[in-house]
mmCIF file of C-alpha atoms in Angstrom:
data_model
loop_
_atom_site.group_PDB
_atom_site.id
_atom_site.type_symbol
_atom_site.label_atom_id
_atom_site.label_comp_id
_atom_site.label_asym_id
_atom_site.label_seq_id
_atom_site.Cartn_x
_atom_site.Cartn_y
_atom_site.Cartn_z
ATOM 1 C CA UNK W 250 -21.180 -4.810 -3.478
ATOM 2 C CA UNK W 251 -21.079 -2.301 -0.635
ATOM 3 C CA UNK W 252 -20.414 -4.944 2.058
ATOM 4 C CA UNK W 253 -17.314 -6.274 0.340
ATOM 5 C CA UNK W 254 -16.009 -2.774 -0.175
ATOM 6 C CA UNK W 255 -16.766 -1.893 3.432
ATOM 7 C CA UNK W 256 -14.931 -4.996 4.643
ATOM 8 C CA UNK W 257 -11.919 -4.134 2.491
ATOM 9 C CA UNK W 258 -11.781 -0.518 3.709
ATOM 10 C CA UNK W 259 -11.883 -1.522 7.384
ATOM 11 C CA UNK W 260 -9.437 -4.342 6.831
ATOM 12 C CA UNK W 261 -6.953 -1.724 5.667
ATOM 13 C CA UNK W 262 -7.658 0.431 8.711
ATOM 14 C CA UNK W 263 -6.998 -2.611 10.885
ATOM 15 C CA UNK W 264 -3.646 -3.152 9.206
ATOM 16 C CA UNK W 265 -2.368 0.392 9.100
ATOM 17 C CA UNK W 266 -3.776 2.098 12.184
ATOM 18 C CA UNK W 267 -0.950 1.466 14.625
ATOM 19 C CA UNK W 268 -1.360 2.833 18.142
ATOM 20 C CA UNK W 269 -4.876 2.002 19.219
ATOM 21 C CA UNK W 270 -8.375 3.359 18.727
ATOM 22 C CA UNK W 271 -7.664 7.055 18.316
ATOM 23 C CA UNK W 272 -5.199 6.250 15.546
ATOM 24 C CA UNK W 273 -8.118 5.159 13.364
ATOM 25 C CA UNK W 274 -9.690 8.639 13.284
ATOM 26 C CA UNK W 275 -7.516 10.031 10.460
ATOM 27 C CA UNK W 276 -8.322 6.926 8.414
ATOM 28 C CA UNK W 277 -12.054 7.393 8.979
ATOM 29 C CA UNK W 278 -11.782 11.022 7.946
ATOM 30 C CA UNK W 279 -10.058 9.943 4.794
ATOM 31 C CA UNK W 280 -12.745 7.324 4.192
ATOM 32 C CA UNK W 281 -15.437 9.976 4.490
ATOM 33 C CA UNK W 282 -13.704 12.234 1.996
ATOM 34 C CA UNK W 283 -12.779 9.593 -0.550
ATOM 35 C CA UNK W 284 -16.062 7.666 -0.631
ATOM 36 C CA UNK W 285 -18.710 10.154 0.496
ATOM 37 C CA UNK W 286 -20.363 7.282 2.403
ATOM 38 C CA UNK W 287 -20.944 9.477 5.443
ATOM 39 C CA UNK W 288 -20.500 13.188 6.253
ATOM 40 C CA UNK W 289 -17.337 14.227 8.141
ATOM 41 C CA UNK W 290 -19.582 15.721 10.846
ATOM 42 C CA UNK W 291 -20.561 12.183 11.830
ATOM 43 C CA UNK W 292 -17.061 11.674 13.226
ATOM 44 C CA UNK W 293 -17.625 14.030 16.178
ATOM 45 C CA UNK W 294 -20.773 12.135 17.236
ATOM 46 C CA UNK W 295 -18.913 8.914 16.714
ATOM 47 C CA UNK W 296 -16.066 9.874 19.059
ATOM 48 C CA UNK W 297 -18.463 11.147 21.756
ATOM 49 C CA UNK W 298 -20.537 7.975 21.697
ATOM 50 C CA UNK W 299 -17.549 5.663 21.440
ATOM 51 C CA UNK W 300 -15.958 7.251 24.471
ATOM 52 C CA UNK W 301 -19.085 7.117 26.595
ATOM 53 C CA UNK W 302 -19.916 3.490 25.931
ATOM 54 C CA UNK W 303 -17.987 0.469 27.159
ATOM 55 C CA UNK W 304 -15.525 -1.318 24.907
ATOM 56 C CA UNK W 305 -12.392 -0.322 23.013
ATOM 57 C CA UNK W 306 -12.901 3.040 21.314
ATOM 58 C CA UNK W 307 -11.571 1.881 17.939
ATOM 59 C CA UNK W 308 -14.061 -0.980 17.804
ATOM 60 C CA UNK W 309 -16.973 1.206 18.836
ATOM 61 C CA UNK W 310 -16.120 3.675 16.093
ATOM 62 C CA UNK W 311 -15.934 0.946 13.465
ATOM 63 C CA UNK W 312 -19.369 -0.385 14.426
ATOM 64 C CA UNK W 313 -20.822 3.116 14.457
ATOM 65 C CA UNK W 314 -19.494 4.109 11.055
ATOM 66 C CA UNK W 315 -20.421 0.718 9.612
ATOM 67 C CA UNK W 316 -24.005 1.179 10.828
ATOM 68 C CA UNK W 317 -24.123 4.652 9.315
ATOM 69 C CA UNK W 318 -22.930 3.345 5.934
ATOM 70 C CA UNK W 319 -24.796 0.071 5.550
ATOM 71 C CA UNK W 320 -27.096 -0.629 8.491
ATOM 72 C CA UNK W 321 -26.700 -3.434 11.018
ATOM 73 C CA UNK W 322 -24.831 -5.832 8.665
ATOM 74 C CA UNK W 323 -22.547 -2.895 7.856
ATOM 75 C CA UNK W 324 -21.722 -2.424 11.537
ATOM 76 C CA UNK W 325 -20.856 -6.086 11.930
ATOM 77 C CA UNK W 326 -18.819 -6.284 8.726
ATOM 78 C CA UNK W 327 -16.833 -3.112 9.408
ATOM 79 C CA UNK W 328 -15.981 -4.306 12.932
ATOM 80 C CA UNK W 329 -14.913 -7.768 11.830
ATOM 81 C CA UNK W 330 -12.865 -6.273 9.001
ATOM 82 C CA UNK W 331 -10.993 -4.064 11.421
ATOM 83 C CA UNK W 332 -10.292 -6.941 13.826
ATOM 84 C CA UNK W 333 -9.222 -9.608 11.350
ATOM 85 C CA UNK W 334 -5.682 -8.239 10.779
ATOM 86 C CA UNK W 335 -5.084 -8.248 14.557
ATOM 87 C CA UNK W 336 -6.059 -11.904 14.774
ATOM 88 C CA UNK W 337 -3.709 -12.854 11.935
ATOM 89 C CA UNK W 338 -0.765 -10.641 12.896
ATOM 90 C CA UNK W 339 -0.864 -11.397 16.624
ATOM 91 C CA UNK W 340 -1.260 -15.143 16.017
ATOM 92 C CA UNK W 341 1.796 -15.158 13.768
ATOM 93 C CA UNK W 342 3.815 -13.149 16.303
ATOM 94 C CA UNK W 343 2.694 -15.526 19.082
ATOM 95 C CA UNK W 344 3.789 -18.505 17.034
ATOM 96 C CA UNK W 345 7.311 -17.150 16.701
ATOM 97 C CA UNK W 346 7.354 -15.839 20.253
ATOM 98 C CA UNK W 347 6.995 -19.331 21.742
ATOM 99 C CA UNK W 348 9.898 -20.458 19.591
ATOM 100 C CA UNK W 349 12.149 -17.629 20.729
ATOM 101 C CA UNK W 350 11.295 -17.760 24.430
ATOM 102 C CA UNK W 351 14.472 -18.202 26.417
ATOM 103 C CA UNK W 352 16.477 -16.589 23.635
ATOM 104 C CA UNK W 353 18.854 -14.137 25.319
ATOM 105 C CA UNK W 354 18.156 -11.300 22.910
ATOM 106 C CA UNK W 355 14.374 -11.634 23.206
ATOM 107 C CA UNK W 356 14.601 -11.791 27.003
ATOM 108 C CA UNK W 357 16.763 -8.663 27.064
ATOM 109 C CA UNK W 358 14.242 -6.880 24.863
ATOM 110 C CA UNK W 359 11.497 -7.719 27.365
ATOM 111 C CA UNK W 360 13.735 -6.524 30.174
ATOM 112 C CA UNK W 361 13.452 -3.089 28.551
ATOM 113 C CA UNK W 362 9.832 -3.450 27.473
ATOM 114 C CA UNK W 363 8.290 -4.144 30.889
ATOM 115 C CA UNK W 364 9.345 -0.911 32.572
ATOM 116 C CA UNK W 365 8.493 0.942 29.332
ATOM 117 C CA UNK W 366 4.921 -0.344 29.418
ATOM 118 C CA UNK W 367 4.660 0.614 33.070
ATOM 119 C CA UNK W 368 5.760 4.138 32.158
ATOM 120 C CA UNK W 369 3.278 4.316 29.288
ATOM 121 C CA UNK W 370 0.435 3.215 31.527
ATOM 122 C CA UNK W 371 1.364 5.804 34.161
ATOM 123 C CA UNK W 372 1.119 8.461 31.434
ATOM 124 C CA UNK W 373 -2.207 7.091 30.197
ATOM 125 C CA UNK W 374 -3.540 6.881 33.752
ATOM 126 C CA UNK W 375 -2.522 10.476 34.421
ATOM 127 C CA UNK W 376 -4.304 11.755 31.343
ATOM 128 C CA UNK W 377 -7.445 9.891 32.406
ATOM 129 C CA UNK W 378 -7.030 11.329 35.915
ATOM 130 C CA UNK W 379 -6.699 14.829 34.534
ATOM 131 C CA UNK W 380 -10.057 14.575 32.786
ATOM 132 C CA UNK W 381 -11.726 12.596 35.547
ATOM 133 C CA UNK W 382 -10.716 14.487 38.658
ATOM 134 C CA UNK W 383 -9.252 17.867 37.864
ATOM 135 C CA UNK W 384 -10.975 20.983 36.591
ATOM 136 C CA UNK W 385 -8.203 22.270 34.366
ATOM 137 C CA UNK W 386 -10.586 24.493 32.369
ATOM 138 C CA UNK W 387 -11.915 26.280 35.453
ATOM 139 C CA UNK W 388 -8.362 26.672 36.778
ATOM 140 C CA UNK W 389 -7.231 28.287 33.524
ATOM 141 C CA UNK W 390 -10.068 30.798 33.797
ATOM 142 C CA UNK W 391 -9.759 31.740 37.466
ATOM 143 C CA UNK W 392 -6.112 30.974 38.164
ATOM 144 C CA UNK W 393 -7.055 29.964 41.721
ATOM 145 C CA UNK W 394 -5.211 26.793 42.620
ATOM 146 C CA UNK W 395 -8.141 25.503 44.712
ATOM 147 C CA UNK W 396 -10.346 25.528 41.630
ATOM 148 C CA UNK W 397 -8.097 22.924 40.079
ATOM 149 C CA UNK W 398 -9.154 20.271 42.572
ATOM 150 C CA UNK W 399 -12.539 18.656 42.494
ATOM 151 C CA UNK W 400 -12.626 17.750 46.189
ATOM 152 C CA UNK W 401 -15.684 15.513 46.026
ATOM 153 C CA UNK W 402 -14.048 13.394 43.349
ATOM 154 C CA UNK W 403 -10.642 13.317 45.033
ATOM 155 C CA UNK W 404 -12.200 12.041 48.266
ATOM 156 C CA UNK W 405 -14.132 9.465 46.270
ATOM 157 C CA UNK W 406 -10.911 8.436 44.508
ATOM 158 C CA UNK W 407 -9.120 7.854 47.826
ATOM 159 C CA UNK W 408 -12.074 5.840 49.138
ATOM 160 C CA UNK W 409 -12.231 3.681 45.995
ATOM 161 C CA UNK W 410 -8.502 3.030 46.093
ATOM 162 C CA UNK W 411 -8.651 2.094 49.789
ATOM 163 C CA UNK W 412 -11.571 -0.240 49.040
ATOM 164 C CA UNK W 413 -9.647 -1.902 46.192
ATOM 165 C CA UNK W 414 -6.678 -2.524 48.491
ATOM 166 C CA UNK W 415 -8.795 -3.768 51.395
ATOM 167 C CA UNK W 416 -11.548 -5.873 49.794
ATOM 168 C CA UNK W 417 -9.983 -7.158 46.574
ATOM 169 C CA UNK W 418 -13.380 -7.429 44.882
ATOM 170 C CA UNK W 419 -13.832 -7.908 41.152
ATOM 171 C CA UNK W 420 -13.213 -4.589 39.330
ATOM 172 C CA UNK W 421 -16.721 -4.759 37.861
ATOM 173 C CA UNK W 422 -18.120 -4.341 41.385
ATOM 174 C CA UNK W 423 -16.236 -1.056 41.839
ATOM 175 C CA UNK W 424 -17.253 0.201 38.402
ATOM 176 C CA UNK W 425 -20.937 -0.484 39.120
ATOM 177 C CA UNK W 426 -20.761 1.212 42.529
ATOM 178 C CA UNK W 427 -18.969 4.190 41.010
ATOM 179 C CA UNK W 428 -21.715 4.655 38.431
ATOM 180 C CA UNK W 429 -24.343 4.734 41.213
ATOM 181 C CA UNK W 430 -22.270 7.119 43.349
ATOM 182 C CA UNK W 431 -21.738 9.349 40.306
ATOM 183 C CA UNK W 432 -25.498 9.626 39.770
ATOM 184 C CA UNK W 433 -26.346 10.099 43.460
ATOM 185 C CA UNK W 434 -23.732 12.796 44.064
ATOM 186 C CA UNK W 435 -24.245 14.449 40.684
ATOM 187 C CA UNK W 436 -20.587 14.250 39.547
ATOM 188 C CA UNK K 300 -17.775 -25.588 29.973
ATOM 189 C CA UNK K 301 -15.242 -25.730 27.171
ATOM 190 C CA UNK K 302 -12.332 -23.350 27.512
ATOM 191 C CA UNK K 303 -13.119 -21.694 24.187
ATOM 192 C CA UNK K 304 -16.612 -20.754 25.312
ATOM 193 C CA UNK K 305 -15.176 -19.610 28.631
ATOM 194 C CA UNK K 306 -12.648 -17.500 26.737
ATOM 195 C CA UNK K 307 -15.371 -15.937 24.583
ATOM 196 C CA UNK K 308 -17.595 -15.154 27.578
ATOM 197 C CA UNK K 309 -14.750 -13.751 29.634
ATOM 198 C CA UNK K 310 -13.696 -11.329 26.909
ATOM 199 C CA UNK K 311 -17.342 -10.526 26.217
ATOM 200 C CA UNK K 312 -17.670 -9.447 29.857
ATOM 201 C CA UNK K 313 -14.484 -7.470 29.562
ATOM 202 C CA UNK K 314 -15.625 -5.692 26.425
ATOM 203 C CA UNK K 315 -18.943 -4.901 28.066
ATOM 204 C CA UNK K 316 -17.599 -3.233 31.194
ATOM 205 C CA UNK K 317 -14.346 -1.510 30.262
ATOM 206 C CA UNK K 318 -14.607 2.162 29.521
ATOM 207 C CA UNK K 319 -11.691 3.599 27.595
ATOM 208 C CA UNK K 320 -10.124 0.643 25.820
ATOM 209 C CA UNK K 321 -6.826 -1.142 26.306
ATOM 210 C CA UNK K 322 -5.466 0.268 29.548
ATOM 211 C CA UNK K 323 -8.817 0.320 31.316
ATOM 212 C CA UNK K 324 -9.100 -3.385 30.552
ATOM 213 C CA UNK K 325 -5.918 -4.226 32.471
ATOM 214 C CA UNK K 326 -7.350 -4.369 36.027
ATOM 215 C CA UNK K 327 -10.145 -6.753 34.978
ATOM 216 C CA UNK K 328 -7.749 -8.814 32.901
ATOM 217 C CA UNK K 329 -5.403 -9.270 35.858
ATOM 218 C CA UNK K 330 -8.271 -10.259 38.112
ATOM 219 C CA UNK K 331 -9.782 -12.784 35.711
ATOM 220 C CA UNK K 332 -6.639 -14.285 34.226
ATOM 221 C CA UNK K 333 -3.951 -14.087 36.875
ATOM 222 C CA UNK K 334 -5.929 -14.336 40.105
ATOM 223 C CA UNK K 335 -9.117 -16.280 39.332
ATOM 224 C CA UNK K 336 -8.015 -18.603 36.529
ATOM 225 C CA UNK K 337 -4.228 -18.600 36.835
ATOM 226 C CA UNK K 338 -3.918 -18.963 33.078
ATOM 227 C CA UNK K 339 -0.640 -17.047 33.003
ATOM 228 C CA UNK K 340 1.586 -14.861 35.153
ATOM 229 C CA UNK K 341 1.791 -11.097 35.425
ATOM 230 C CA UNK K 342 5.053 -10.853 33.451
ATOM 231 C CA UNK K 343 3.499 -12.581 30.445
ATOM 232 C CA UNK K 344 0.558 -10.177 30.416
ATOM 233 C CA UNK K 345 2.948 -7.231 30.589
ATOM 234 C CA UNK K 346 4.908 -8.617 27.644
ATOM 235 C CA UNK K 347 1.678 -8.921 25.684
ATOM 236 C CA UNK K 348 0.729 -5.358 26.502
ATOM 237 C CA UNK K 349 4.103 -4.154 25.310
ATOM 238 C CA UNK K 350 3.899 -6.105 22.060
ATOM 239 C CA UNK K 351 0.296 -5.028 21.476
ATOM 240 C CA UNK K 352 1.385 -1.397 21.578
ATOM 241 C CA UNK K 353 3.875 -1.923 18.811
ATOM 242 C CA UNK K 354 1.683 -4.001 16.506
ATOM 243 C CA UNK K 355 -1.011 -2.723 14.155
ATOM 244 C CA UNK K 356 -4.606 -2.821 15.322
ATOM 245 C CA UNK K 357 -6.612 -1.967 18.426
ATOM 246 C CA UNK K 358 -4.536 -2.593 21.576
ATOM 247 C CA UNK K 359 -7.346 -4.262 23.542
ATOM 248 C CA UNK K 360 -8.023 -6.675 20.678
ATOM 249 C CA UNK K 361 -4.327 -7.455 20.273
ATOM 250 C CA UNK K 362 -3.999 -8.285 23.968
ATOM 251 C CA UNK K 363 -7.093 -10.488 23.766
ATOM 252 C CA UNK K 364 -5.721 -12.350 20.741
ATOM 253 C CA UNK K 365 -2.360 -12.897 22.480
ATOM 254 C CA UNK K 366 -4.077 -14.426 25.503
ATOM 255 C CA UNK K 367 -6.449 -16.478 23.361
ATOM 256 C CA UNK K 368 -3.577 -17.830 21.282
ATOM 257 C CA UNK K 369 -1.447 -18.548 24.342
ATOM 258 C CA UNK K 370 -4.157 -20.859 25.696
ATOM 259 C CA UNK K 371 -5.789 -22.352 22.634
ATOM 260 C CA UNK K 372 -3.874 -21.354 19.482
ATOM 261 C CA UNK K 373 -5.912 -19.914 16.582
ATOM 262 C CA UNK K 374 -9.376 -21.001 17.831
ATOM 263 C CA UNK K 375 -8.589 -19.324 21.145
ATOM 264 C CA UNK K 376 -7.423 -16.177 19.355
ATOM 265 C CA UNK K 377 -10.677 -16.026 17.388
ATOM 266 C CA UNK K 378 -12.836 -16.680 20.462
ATOM 267 C CA UNK K 379 -11.063 -13.915 22.387
ATOM 268 C CA UNK K 380 -11.267 -11.383 19.546
ATOM 269 C CA UNK K 381 -14.952 -12.082 18.921
ATOM 270 C CA UNK K 382 -15.611 -11.898 22.649
ATOM 271 C CA UNK K 383 -14.167 -8.381 22.937
ATOM 272 C CA UNK K 384 -16.014 -7.012 19.921
ATOM 273 C CA UNK K 385 -19.424 -8.671 20.397
ATOM 274 C CA UNK K 386 -20.678 -6.359 23.157
ATOM 275 C CA UNK K 387 -19.424 -3.328 21.200
ATOM 276 C CA UNK K 388 -21.402 -4.366 18.156
ATOM 277 C CA UNK K 389 -24.531 -4.922 20.254
ATOM 278 C CA UNK K 390 -24.288 -1.753 22.323
ATOM 279 C CA UNK K 391 -23.287 0.615 19.535
ATOM 280 C CA UNK K 392 -25.916 -0.721 17.141
ATOM 281 C CA UNK K 393 -28.647 -0.216 19.742
ATOM 282 C CA UNK K 394 -27.418 3.282 20.495
ATOM 283 C CA UNK K 395 -27.100 4.182 16.848
ATOM 284 C CA UNK K 396 -30.713 3.255 16.132
ATOM 285 C CA UNK K 397 -32.492 4.001 19.388
ATOM 286 C CA UNK K 398 -30.665 6.425 21.586
ATOM 287 C CA UNK K 399 -29.253 9.304 19.614
ATOM 288 C CA UNK K 400 -28.135 11.979 22.060
ATOM 289 C CA UNK K 401 -27.832 9.476 24.896
ATOM 290 C CA UNK K 402 -24.412 10.793 25.867
ATOM 291 C CA UNK K 403 -26.069 14.136 26.742
ATOM 292 C CA UNK K 404 -28.451 12.544 29.235
ATOM 293 C CA UNK K 405 -27.520 13.908 32.723
ATOM 294 C CA UNK K 406 -27.753 10.496 34.420
ATOM 295 C CA UNK K 407 -25.447 8.973 31.824
ATOM 296 C CA UNK K 408 -22.983 11.823 32.285
ATOM 297 C CA UNK K 409 -22.959 11.556 36.083
ATOM 298 C CA UNK K 410 -22.568 7.782 35.950
ATOM 299 C CA UNK K 411 -19.680 8.074 33.488
ATOM 300 C CA UNK K 412 -18.003 10.733 35.636
ATOM 301 C CA UNK K 413 -18.182 8.373 38.612
ATOM 302 C CA UNK K 414 -16.865 5.467 36.554
ATOM 303 C CA UNK K 415 -13.905 7.455 35.255
ATOM 304 C CA UNK K 416 -12.731 8.267 38.817
ATOM 305 C CA UNK K 417 -13.009 4.578 39.654
ATOM 306 C CA UNK K 418 -11.066 3.629 36.527
ATOM 307 C CA UNK K 419 -8.186 5.872 37.632
ATOM 308 C CA UNK K 420 -8.082 4.086 41.003
ATOM 309 C CA UNK K 421 -8.131 0.681 39.289
ATOM 310 C CA UNK K 422 -5.339 1.685 36.914
ATOM 311 C CA UNK K 423 -3.272 2.979 39.831
ATOM 312 C CA UNK K 424 -3.638 -0.384 41.560
ATOM 313 C CA UNK K 425 -2.535 -2.152 38.360
ATOM 314 C CA UNK K 426 0.459 0.169 37.967
ATOM 315 C CA UNK K 427 1.670 -0.547 41.508
ATOM 316 C CA UNK K 428 1.653 -4.271 40.914
ATOM 317 C CA UNK K 429 3.282 -3.952 37.479
ATOM 318 C CA UNK K 430 5.974 -1.829 39.038
ATOM 319 C CA UNK K 431 6.723 -4.566 41.569
ATOM 320 C CA UNK K 432 6.987 -7.202 38.840
ATOM 321 C CA UNK K 433 8.627 -5.370 35.976
ATOM 322 C CA UNK K 434 10.819 -2.656 37.453
ATOM 323 C CA UNK K 435 13.521 -4.598 39.206
ATOM 324 C CA UNK K 436 16.663 -2.456 39.198
ATOM 325 C CA UNK K 437 17.954 1.065 38.602
ATOM 326 C CA UNK K 438 18.132 0.819 34.777
ATOM 327 C CA UNK K 439 14.492 -0.323 34.816
ATOM 328 C CA UNK K 440 13.478 2.697 36.895
ATOM 329 C CA UNK K 441 15.238 4.929 34.370
ATOM 330 C CA UNK K 442 13.563 3.254 31.387
ATOM 331 C CA UNK K 443 10.188 3.563 33.104
ATOM 332 C CA UNK K 444 10.753 7.265 33.831
ATOM 333 C CA UNK K 445 11.980 7.823 30.287
ATOM 334 C CA UNK K 446 8.910 6.134 28.755
ATOM 335 C CA UNK K 447 6.626 8.110 31.043
ATOM 336 C CA UNK K 448 8.173 11.492 30.258
ATOM 337 C CA UNK K 449 8.276 10.901 26.505
ATOM 338 C CA UNK K 450 4.717 9.599 26.428
ATOM 339 C CA UNK K 451 3.256 12.286 28.699
ATOM 340 C CA UNK K 452 5.023 15.354 27.351
ATOM 341 C CA UNK K 453 5.847 14.727 23.698
ATOM 342 C CA UNK K 454 3.983 13.547 20.644
ATOM 343 C CA UNK K 455 6.585 10.864 19.963
ATOM 344 C CA UNK K 456 4.952 7.742 18.565
ATOM 345 C CA UNK K 457 4.318 5.091 21.242
ATOM 346 C CA UNK K 458 5.226 2.386 18.736
ATOM 347 C CA UNK K 459 8.683 3.810 18.146
ATOM 348 C CA UNK K 460 9.023 4.386 21.879
ATOM 349 C CA UNK K 461 8.276 0.736 22.631
ATOM 350 C CA UNK K 462 10.712 -0.434 19.957
ATOM 351 C CA UNK K 463 13.354 1.963 21.260
ATOM 352 C CA UNK K 464 12.959 0.673 24.819
ATOM 353 C CA UNK K 465 13.340 -2.910 23.604
ATOM 354 C CA UNK K 466 16.692 -1.931 22.092
ATOM 355 C CA UNK K 467 17.670 -0.040 25.247
ATOM 356 C CA UNK K 468 16.906 -3.233 27.182
ATOM 357 C CA UNK K 469 19.109 -5.272 24.866
ATOM 358 C CA UNK K 470 21.853 -2.650 25.111
ATOM 359 C CA UNK K 471 21.821 -2.523 28.916
ATOM 360 C CA UNK K 472 21.746 -6.310 29.315
ATOM 361 C CA UNK K 473 24.590 -6.790 26.847
ATOM 362 C CA UNK K 474 26.613 -4.116 28.586
ATOM 363 C CA UNK K 475 25.977 -5.594 32.054
ATOM 364 C CA UNK K 476 26.869 -9.159 31.050
ATOM 365 C CA UNK K 477 29.978 -7.924 29.211
ATOM 366 C CA UNK K 478 31.075 -6.113 32.369
ATOM 367 C CA UNK K 479 30.485 -9.175 34.534
ATOM 368 C CA UNK K 480 32.146 -11.516 32.055
ATOM 369 C CA UNK K 481 34.985 -9.058 31.435
ATOM 370 C CA UNK K 482 36.959 -10.049 34.527
ATOM 371 C CA UNK K 483 36.789 -13.719 33.568
ATOM 372 C CA UNK K 484 38.309 -13.150 30.160
#
């Protein structure tokens, strides 16, 4: 019963992979080695495709590997298996959270958590920015500081940010425009 | 339209247009949930993001389940989770069978490069508003800076970092109230 086994394997990944999508990679590597269901080389393709398609990376990878192992039903089963623990765990936490709202200790914990999340998102945003707008590789080769900046993209970034502040459109509108601009200007 | 269906469709849309997972989802989430629907306030979403970091599973799915549960208990949680993953299943399955090598297509690469610049701008906008809501005093600024430095420059686990900051928060609050109350005793 490959489907049941597949569900079980991804259920475990969903429980133990703490820290988002990329945290599932070591588990998938292990799965490849222990079951022989797919070659380890598949993982590189999987990461490339998962990063260049919309949706959370961890989910994309689960669907991809599931498809590779057991076709379309495999993709669906692997994905649902990986998500199920989240639904259970988060629902249970939510249940208790509503009970403890207003509790001094819980409120104090959130007092520390909010700025922490802001800091984490700044770090995540910077690492996206580094890949998206700076040519670190070229800079390492030439050492010229001007090579670090991709001027076209920086100007575009400033324009997008100004547009977000001024027009307050739905983010999807900016994403769609950015895709078109990227193609037209050959980013 | 029933709220469950609305929930499913909203997270479906979110799953279909966010590149890069949990953090990239934040700008759209704020727009749809805080501004358009007023289902909850910014602080609550930040709390959910923080908790989602420290819990097992994919962050984007955890956030979705929190919001779904907040509105409609377990059915809401299921609708939200299925909404986020449905587009992934569709898109990845199609790509797996039809478009091998699609990520090497020059048009796809240019479009993605454009999108990633835009995502940075959207995240920056989200950060500015989170800063206004969540970073209220000097200790908060320090915690924020601490979390940033640790996350950006070390390999320290984000889960432990989040847990640590929760304890720092408790410590600071206890200390501050003890100081205030100290004169009264």
